Amino acid sequence: MSSADLTRFTAAETAAAIASREVSAVEVAQAHLERISSVDGAVHAFLHVDADGALAAAARVDAARAAGTALGPLAGVPLAMKDVIVTQGIPTTAGSRILEGWVPPYDATILTRLKGAGLVLLGKTNMDEFAMGSSTEHSAYGPTFNPWDLGRIPGGSGGGSAAAVAAYEAPLAVGTDTGGSIRQPASVTGTVGVKPTYGGVSRFGLIAFSSSLDQAGPCARTVLDAALLHEAMAGHDPADSTSIDAPVPPVVAAARSGDVAGLRVGVVRELSGEGYEPGVQQRFEEAVALLSDLGAKVVEVSCPHFAYALPAYYLIAPSEASSNLARFDSVRYGLRVDDDGVRSLEEVMSATRAAGFGAEVKRRIILGTYALSSGYYDAYYGQAQKVRTLITRDFAAAFEIADVLVSPASPGVAFPLGAKVDDPLAMYRQDLATIPSNLYGGPAMSLPMGLSEGLPVGLQVMAPTMRDDLLYQVAGALEAALHDRWGGNLLASVPELAA
Amino acid sequence: MSEPAVPYAEALREFEPVIGLETHVELGTASKMFCGCDASFGAEPNTHTCPVCLGLPGALPVVNARAIESTVRIGLALHCDIASWCRFARKNYFYPDMPKNFQTSQYDEPLCTDGYLDVEVPVEGGTAETVRIPIERVHLEEDTGKSLHVGGATGRIHGASHSLVDYNRAGIPLVEIVTKPVAGTGARPAEVAKAYVTELRDVLRGLGVSDVRMEQGSLRCDVNVSLNPPGAPWGTRSETKNVNSLRSVERAVRSEVERQAARLRAGQRIVQETRHFHEDSGLSTSGRSKEEATDYRYFPEPDLVPVAPDPEWVAELRADLPEAPSVLRRRQIGSLGLSELDSAAMVNAGALDLVLATVAAGAPAAEARNWWLGPLAQAANAGGVEPADLPITPDQVARVVAIVAEGSLTPGLARQVVEGVLAGEGGPDQVIRARGLAVVSDEGVLAAAVDEALAASPDAADKVRSGKVAAVGALVGAVMKATRGQADATVVRRLLLERLGVSE
Ligand SMILES: [Zn+2]
């Protein structure tokens, strides 16, 4: 087996090969580090690669294996992590200049869990600054390029994690999803991305954008791989007060069962048609037809308040962000500018924030500050919370008549770099279909449903809270059928990137 | 620099006061409000910190259940309604000793609302009158860190070359107790304010939720005062911060009444502002104006789940509340067998607990009362401190009383011993040893002193001999002086009369 082949395995296959001593974890890590060296110059998925740490972690897995220790289902599998998740001893910037050079003194709970499960952290992936964006063009460290077409965006904010997986730089990556930051990049890179139930995965150590919406989740090339990572990172965390103290839904078993016979699949009327590209619409209709062929019962559902999801989101998320980002003030960590011993503390704080935050972050801080300010609170933040309640009721009603809901994950294929960067509203509309699940809190997934104009597009599946298993059940069945139709994984047709 | 003032009593004949008090109490929980860090006072700076209380990116809060319990118990002791459901809120403003640049607090959904506290306020003649102070709310929040401004003349940020921040205090659970405006305090708003804070401190101490040490900042007060002409609507209020002793609560209200009265009398308006109280001068200076108030942009804290105290649990806490200090006090005073006037005096002087503790340590009630209302009250007054803050303990006072009872000290010597203790010379026995204080009961030594005194004052001796027994006082004084007060005056008197051949 050449080392290039090792990067082509799924996570499940890699773990099995390591467990059966076909390969060592160090060989697997080495292969991925080489792949990163050869293609990341073109893709720019990573902000920081921790080669030494990865090889040491892989060596520990090999040592455990040699000692006869039972290995977990993902032991030795390489992992990339979005740079919004804190990693002890490894720089963490959240894509922002204001955190340049900051090395966290602690690990996020999910990283502690994944390290414990034997996953091997390769490095940290690029993202829109503080997870605000849909293209990864708002990273302070330059954009990430879509492996399908380097002239196009990989989605955002977690474009780095999705691109790393699509470019075979890592079989698995962790993303975070506040309004679609895992699912929309998955959709435009032909990968599988899941936003778990809010509270299903610990947020401790996730640099907060919007606390009531943020959720970390898996990025992978197959549904089963996503399920394996999901199961390894999920579960109650006493350090996160919003974490749900209940058993993790059986996502791996569901991914493997892949049976949709008799399942009621609801097509959300409000999440298709106007605003969605015809190619996306066409693939979507085919996917729904395929689900029907597989025995699912397709029904149409209406969620009338989804129309207000985008405006409500753009009040709630920036409001919380304006408060969450207040701590970046130059006093304790991160950037400090103009501290000349003459300027006052307020001046230094102000200058640091002016220099350290990018335009999109500033736009949202201003928006959120305004929405929370006295005299406007009820009209903006308060009203948005009411819309959130109505959207939650729409979901509850829809789940009376359907077990899962489906829609396109993004309105179109990956767009060319620069196409929407000066048009915030056009950028915001990328998340039309993904935002409702964040406002509601239920789990949602994007999985590839085919190509439009030669570029991948994703199907979104949404389920009731703590029924993440239903996503995997539907996706497992659909993926098997689509792979039959395509003769394998869509990602097999990603262009060769190596120089 | 000091503003014009109208004397307190005069000001209150001309205007009606309205006062309000906001009290912050640091809870004595073992750990901080939202993390597991040690919450104790006095550690090396920044040693009691972690990612949560330093507000590091990614860190999240978890509510300290014991702090919720303490707050509910405070609410119950103050006869408040306990919310069945409430949330924390973020209070957003930038300040370097606040790690997240928001304080996790409570806004429109406090844990406890609508209570009251009855307090006894001294009136002319030495007795007390009960005043009911209405409580608006009791809520829970986190304390901030502490800034130390270095290099300036004043220790304030203005003019400092740099600042140091200690985050040990950041995240300590803090309970805020807010009164409703208290009108109708007539000529005694300052006395009412002090009585309220005193009573509140005793309630908190009785609950065991805080060590309530004002000098360490675990109990802090903001005092609101306004004045209005009789019958007119309430005036504009000022808020005096940094009031950190019971005495200062009284002084702060007093000085603000005097200052506002002078402005109103001169036809000037009162500015709604925050004022800073200065312990040294007893005066306050203007801080930031509230008329350009900060917008704190409160919103529900999304990192925490709502608090919903179980009614059964609240009922259990209610049933387990300790006796109210006022009830306890009445019972204890009864047990001392002292008069009501004495009791009021002890309460007013803040000496009741000390008297009780001295009695508990073995002293008779009357002796304990005499010490604490007498020489020790004077010492406290002279030093501008509360009797409890004097460097002498009830145990030490009881020891002095016991030594006098044994006959090893005269009352005069006992005073010297107490002076020594207050001067930091050690405990009573140590002071007695170090100063060589002991009753001279060797009659041979005394006889020599008696002879000297008689020889030195033949006139006085003659007077006594001729039947003017009262004249012996001067001779006793001379002997006492000669023995540096260490003789027992009764014995000296007996020896003098014997020598002069006079019997009483
Ligand atoms: Zn801490």
Short mmCIF file of N, CA, C and O in Angstrom, two decimals, chain A residues 22-87:
data_model
loop_
_atom_site.label_atom_id
_atom_site.label_comp_id
_atom_site.label_asym_id
_atom_site.label_seq_id
_atom_site.Cartn_x
_atom_site.Cartn_y
_atom_site.Cartn_z
N GLU A 22 -2.56 -4.08 9.91
CA GLU A 22 -2.21 -3.93 8.50
C GLU A 22 -1.29 -2.72 8.32
O GLU A 22 -0.37 -2.75 7.51
N VAL A 23 -1.62 -1.66 9.05
CA VAL A 23 -0.78 -0.47 9.04
C VAL A 23 -0.63 0.02 10.47
O VAL A 23 -1.41 -0.38 11.34
N SER A 24 0.34 0.89 10.68
CA SER A 24 0.47 1.50 12.00
C SER A 24 -0.18 2.88 11.98
O SER A 24 -0.33 3.50 10.91
N ALA A 25 -0.54 3.37 13.16
CA ALA A 25 -1.11 4.71 13.26
C ALA A 25 -0.09 5.75 12.80
O ALA A 25 -0.44 6.77 12.19
N VAL A 26 1.18 5.49 13.09
CA VAL A 26 2.22 6.44 12.67
C VAL A 26 2.28 6.51 11.14
O VAL A 26 2.39 7.61 10.56
N GLU A 27 2.17 5.37 10.46
CA GLU A 27 2.17 5.39 8.99
C GLU A 27 0.99 6.19 8.45
O GLU A 27 1.11 6.96 7.50
N VAL A 28 -0.16 6.00 9.11
CA VAL A 28 -1.36 6.72 8.67
C VAL A 28 -1.17 8.23 8.87
O VAL A 28 -1.46 9.04 7.98
N ALA A 29 -0.66 8.59 10.04
CA ALA A 29 -0.44 10.01 10.32
C ALA A 29 0.56 10.60 9.33
O ALA A 29 0.35 11.68 8.76
N GLN A 30 1.65 9.85 9.12
CA GLN A 30 2.69 10.29 8.19
C GLN A 30 2.10 10.53 6.79
O GLN A 30 2.40 11.54 6.14
N ALA A 31 1.25 9.60 6.34
CA ALA A 31 0.66 9.72 5.00
C ALA A 31 -0.17 10.99 4.89
O ALA A 31 -0.13 11.70 3.88
N HIS A 32 -0.92 11.28 5.95
CA HIS A 32 -1.76 12.48 5.89
C HIS A 32 -0.93 13.76 5.97
O HIS A 32 -1.24 14.75 5.33
N LEU A 33 0.15 13.71 6.78
CA LEU A 33 1.02 14.89 6.86
C LEU A 33 1.67 15.16 5.51
O LEU A 33 1.82 16.31 5.07
N GLU A 34 2.04 14.07 4.80
CA GLU A 34 2.61 14.23 3.45
C GLU A 34 1.59 14.80 2.49
O GLU A 34 1.87 15.68 1.68
N ARG A 35 0.36 14.29 2.60
CA ARG A 35 -0.71 14.79 1.73
C ARG A 35 -0.92 16.30 1.97
O ARG A 35 -1.07 17.08 1.03
N ILE A 36 -0.92 16.67 3.26
CA ILE A 36 -1.09 18.09 3.59
C ILE A 36 0.05 18.91 2.96
O ILE A 36 -0.18 19.95 2.34
N SER A 37 1.28 18.39 3.10
CA SER A 37 2.43 19.11 2.53
C SER A 37 2.27 19.29 1.04
O SER A 37 2.62 20.34 0.48
N SER A 38 1.71 18.27 0.37
CA SER A 38 1.69 18.38 -1.08
C SER A 38 0.50 19.17 -1.61
O SER A 38 0.60 19.80 -2.65
N VAL A 39 -0.65 19.17 -0.91
CA VAL A 39 -1.81 19.87 -1.49
C VAL A 39 -2.26 21.12 -0.73
O VAL A 39 -2.99 21.94 -1.27
N ASP A 40 -1.84 21.27 0.54
CA ASP A 40 -2.45 22.39 1.28
C ASP A 40 -1.95 23.76 0.82
O ASP A 40 -2.59 24.77 1.09
N GLY A 41 -0.86 23.77 0.11
CA GLY A 41 -0.44 25.03 -0.50
C GLY A 41 -1.51 25.54 -1.45
O GLY A 41 -1.75 26.76 -1.56
N ALA A 42 -2.19 24.62 -2.12
CA ALA A 42 -3.24 25.00 -3.06
C ALA A 42 -4.60 25.18 -2.38
O ALA A 42 -5.38 26.05 -2.75
N VAL A 43 -4.87 24.35 -1.38
CA VAL A 43 -6.21 24.36 -0.76
C VAL A 43 -6.29 25.36 0.40
O VAL A 43 -7.31 26.01 0.61
N HIS A 44 -5.21 25.42 1.17
CA HIS A 44 -5.17 26.26 2.38
C HIS A 44 -6.31 25.94 3.34
O HIS A 44 -7.06 26.81 3.80
N ALA A 45 -6.43 24.65 3.64
CA ALA A 45 -7.43 24.22 4.61
C ALA A 45 -6.94 24.43 6.04
O ALA A 45 -7.73 24.62 6.95
N PHE A 46 -5.62 24.37 6.23
CA PHE A 46 -5.06 24.42 7.59
C PHE A 46 -4.47 25.79 7.92
O PHE A 46 -3.81 26.42 7.09
N LEU A 47 -4.68 26.19 9.19
CA LEU A 47 -3.99 27.38 9.72
C LEU A 47 -2.76 26.96 10.50
O LEU A 47 -1.82 27.73 10.66
N HIS A 48 -2.80 25.74 11.02
CA HIS A 48 -1.67 25.27 11.83
C HIS A 48 -1.62 23.75 11.74
O HIS A 48 -2.63 23.10 11.96
N VAL A 49 -0.47 23.21 11.40
CA VAL A 49 -0.30 21.76 11.36
C VAL A 49 0.65 21.37 12.48
O VAL A 49 1.73 21.95 12.63
N ASP A 50 0.21 20.43 13.31
CA ASP A 50 1.02 20.00 14.45
C ASP A 50 1.60 18.62 14.15
O ASP A 50 1.14 17.60 14.68
N ALA A 51 2.62 18.59 13.27
CA ALA A 51 3.18 17.31 12.81
C ALA A 51 3.76 16.52 13.98
O ALA A 51 3.48 15.32 14.13
N ASP A 52 4.54 17.18 14.83
CA ASP A 52 5.17 16.46 15.93
C ASP A 52 4.13 15.88 16.88
O ASP A 52 4.23 14.72 17.31
N GLY A 53 3.13 16.71 17.21
CA GLY A 53 2.08 16.25 18.11
C GLY A 53 1.32 15.08 17.51
O GLY A 53 0.99 14.11 18.21
N ALA A 54 1.06 15.15 16.19
CA ALA A 54 0.31 14.08 15.53
C ALA A 54 1.10 12.77 15.56
O ALA A 54 0.56 11.71 15.88
N LEU A 55 2.37 12.86 15.24
CA LEU A 55 3.19 11.64 15.20
C LEU A 55 3.34 11.04 16.61
O LEU A 55 3.30 9.82 16.78
N ALA A 56 3.45 11.91 17.61
CA ALA A 56 3.56 11.41 18.98
C ALA A 56 2.27 10.73 19.41
O ALA A 56 2.29 9.65 20.03
N ALA A 57 1.13 11.34 19.06
CA ALA A 57 -0.16 10.74 19.42
C ALA A 57 -0.34 9.41 18.71
O ALA A 57 -0.83 8.43 19.30
N ALA A 58 0.07 9.36 17.45
CA ALA A 58 -0.05 8.11 16.69
C ALA A 58 0.84 7.04 17.29
O ALA A 58 0.45 5.87 17.42
N ALA A 59 2.03 7.44 17.73
CA ALA A 59 2.95 6.48 18.35
C ALA A 59 2.35 5.90 19.63
O ALA A 59 2.53 4.72 19.93
N ARG A 60 1.62 6.74 20.35
CA ARG A 60 0.99 6.24 21.58
C ARG A 60 -0.08 5.20 21.26
O ARG A 60 -0.23 4.21 21.97
N VAL A 61 -0.81 5.42 20.16
CA VAL A 61 -1.81 4.43 19.75
C VAL A 61 -1.12 3.11 19.38
O VAL A 61 -1.55 2.03 19.79
N ASP A 62 -0.04 3.23 18.64
CA ASP A 62 0.70 2.01 18.25
C ASP A 62 1.24 1.29 19.49
O ASP A 62 1.21 0.06 19.56
N ALA A 63 1.71 2.07 20.47
CA ALA A 63 2.24 1.46 21.69
C ALA A 63 1.13 0.75 22.45
O ALA A 63 1.32 -0.36 22.97
N ALA A 64 -0.03 1.38 22.51
CA ALA A 64 -1.17 0.76 23.20
C ALA A 64 -1.56 -0.54 22.50
O ALA A 64 -1.85 -1.55 23.13
N ARG A 65 -1.55 -0.47 21.17
CA ARG A 65 -1.90 -1.66 20.39
C ARG A 65 -0.88 -2.77 20.68
O ARG A 65 -1.25 -3.92 20.92
N ALA A 66 0.39 -2.40 20.71
CA ALA A 66 1.44 -3.39 20.97
C ALA A 66 1.30 -3.98 22.37
O ALA A 66 1.60 -5.15 22.59
N ALA A 67 0.82 -3.15 23.30
CA ALA A 67 0.65 -3.63 24.67
C ALA A 67 -0.61 -4.47 24.84
O ALA A 67 -0.91 -4.93 25.94
N GLY A 68 -1.36 -4.57 23.76
CA GLY A 68 -2.56 -5.39 23.83
C GLY A 68 -3.78 -4.67 24.39
O GLY A 68 -4.80 -5.29 24.66
N THR A 69 -3.67 -3.35 24.54
CA THR A 69 -4.81 -2.56 25.03
C THR A 69 -5.91 -2.55 23.96
O THR A 69 -5.62 -2.41 22.77
N ALA A 70 -7.16 -2.69 24.41
CA ALA A 70 -8.28 -2.64 23.46
C ALA A 70 -8.37 -1.22 22.90
O ALA A 70 -8.32 -0.24 23.64
N LEU A 71 -8.50 -1.10 21.58
CA LEU A 71 -8.54 0.21 20.94
C LEU A 71 -9.99 0.58 20.62
O LEU A 71 -10.81 -0.28 20.30
N GLY A 72 -10.28 1.91 20.69
CA GLY A 72 -11.62 2.38 20.34
C GLY A 72 -11.83 2.31 18.84
O GLY A 72 -10.87 2.09 18.08
N PRO A 73 -13.08 2.50 18.41
CA PRO A 73 -13.42 2.33 16.99
C PRO A 73 -12.76 3.36 16.06
O PRO A 73 -12.79 3.17 14.84
N LEU A 74 -12.16 4.41 16.61
CA LEU A 74 -11.48 5.39 15.75
C LEU A 74 -10.01 5.57 16.15
O LEU A 74 -9.37 6.54 15.75
N ALA A 75 -9.49 4.66 16.92
CA ALA A 75 -8.11 4.81 17.41
C ALA A 75 -7.14 4.89 16.24
O ALA A 75 -7.17 4.06 15.33
N GLY A 76 -6.29 5.89 16.27
CA GLY A 76 -5.28 6.06 15.24
C GLY A 76 -5.75 6.83 14.02
O GLY A 76 -4.96 7.10 13.11
N VAL A 77 -7.03 7.22 13.99
CA VAL A 77 -7.55 7.92 12.81
C VAL A 77 -7.21 9.41 12.93
O VAL A 77 -7.46 10.04 13.95
N PRO A 78 -6.63 9.98 11.87
CA PRO A 78 -6.29 11.41 11.91
C PRO A 78 -7.53 12.31 11.89
O PRO A 78 -8.57 11.93 11.36
N LEU A 79 -7.35 13.47 12.49
CA LEU A 79 -8.46 14.39 12.69
C LEU A 79 -7.99 15.82 12.48
O LEU A 79 -6.90 16.18 12.90
N ALA A 80 -8.83 16.61 11.83
CA ALA A 80 -8.56 18.05 11.74
C ALA A 80 -9.61 18.77 12.56
O ALA A 80 -10.73 18.28 12.72
N MET A 81 -9.24 19.89 13.12
CA MET A 81 -10.18 20.57 14.01
C MET A 81 -10.28 22.04 13.65
O MET A 81 -9.26 22.71 13.46
N LYS A 82 -11.50 22.50 13.57
CA LYS A 82 -11.73 23.92 13.25
C LYS A 82 -11.05 24.79 14.30
O LYS A 82 -11.09 24.48 15.50
N ASP A 83 -10.47 25.87 13.87
CA ASP A 83 -9.63 26.69 14.75
C ASP A 83 -10.42 27.51 15.76
O ASP A 83 -9.86 28.36 16.45
N VAL A 84 -11.71 27.23 15.88
CA VAL A 84 -12.52 27.92 16.88
C VAL A 84 -12.59 27.09 18.16
O VAL A 84 -13.19 27.51 19.14
N ILE A 85 -11.96 25.91 18.11
CA ILE A 85 -11.99 25.01 19.27
C ILE A 85 -10.61 25.05 19.94
O ILE A 85 -9.58 24.88 19.28
N VAL A 86 -10.59 25.28 21.25
CA VAL A 86 -9.31 25.50 21.91
C VAL A 86 -8.55 24.19 22.10
O VAL A 86 -9.12 23.16 22.41
N THR A 87 -7.24 24.28 21.87
CA THR A 87 -6.36 23.12 21.92
C THR A 87 -5.15 23.50 22.76
O THR A 87 -4.43 24.44 22.42
#
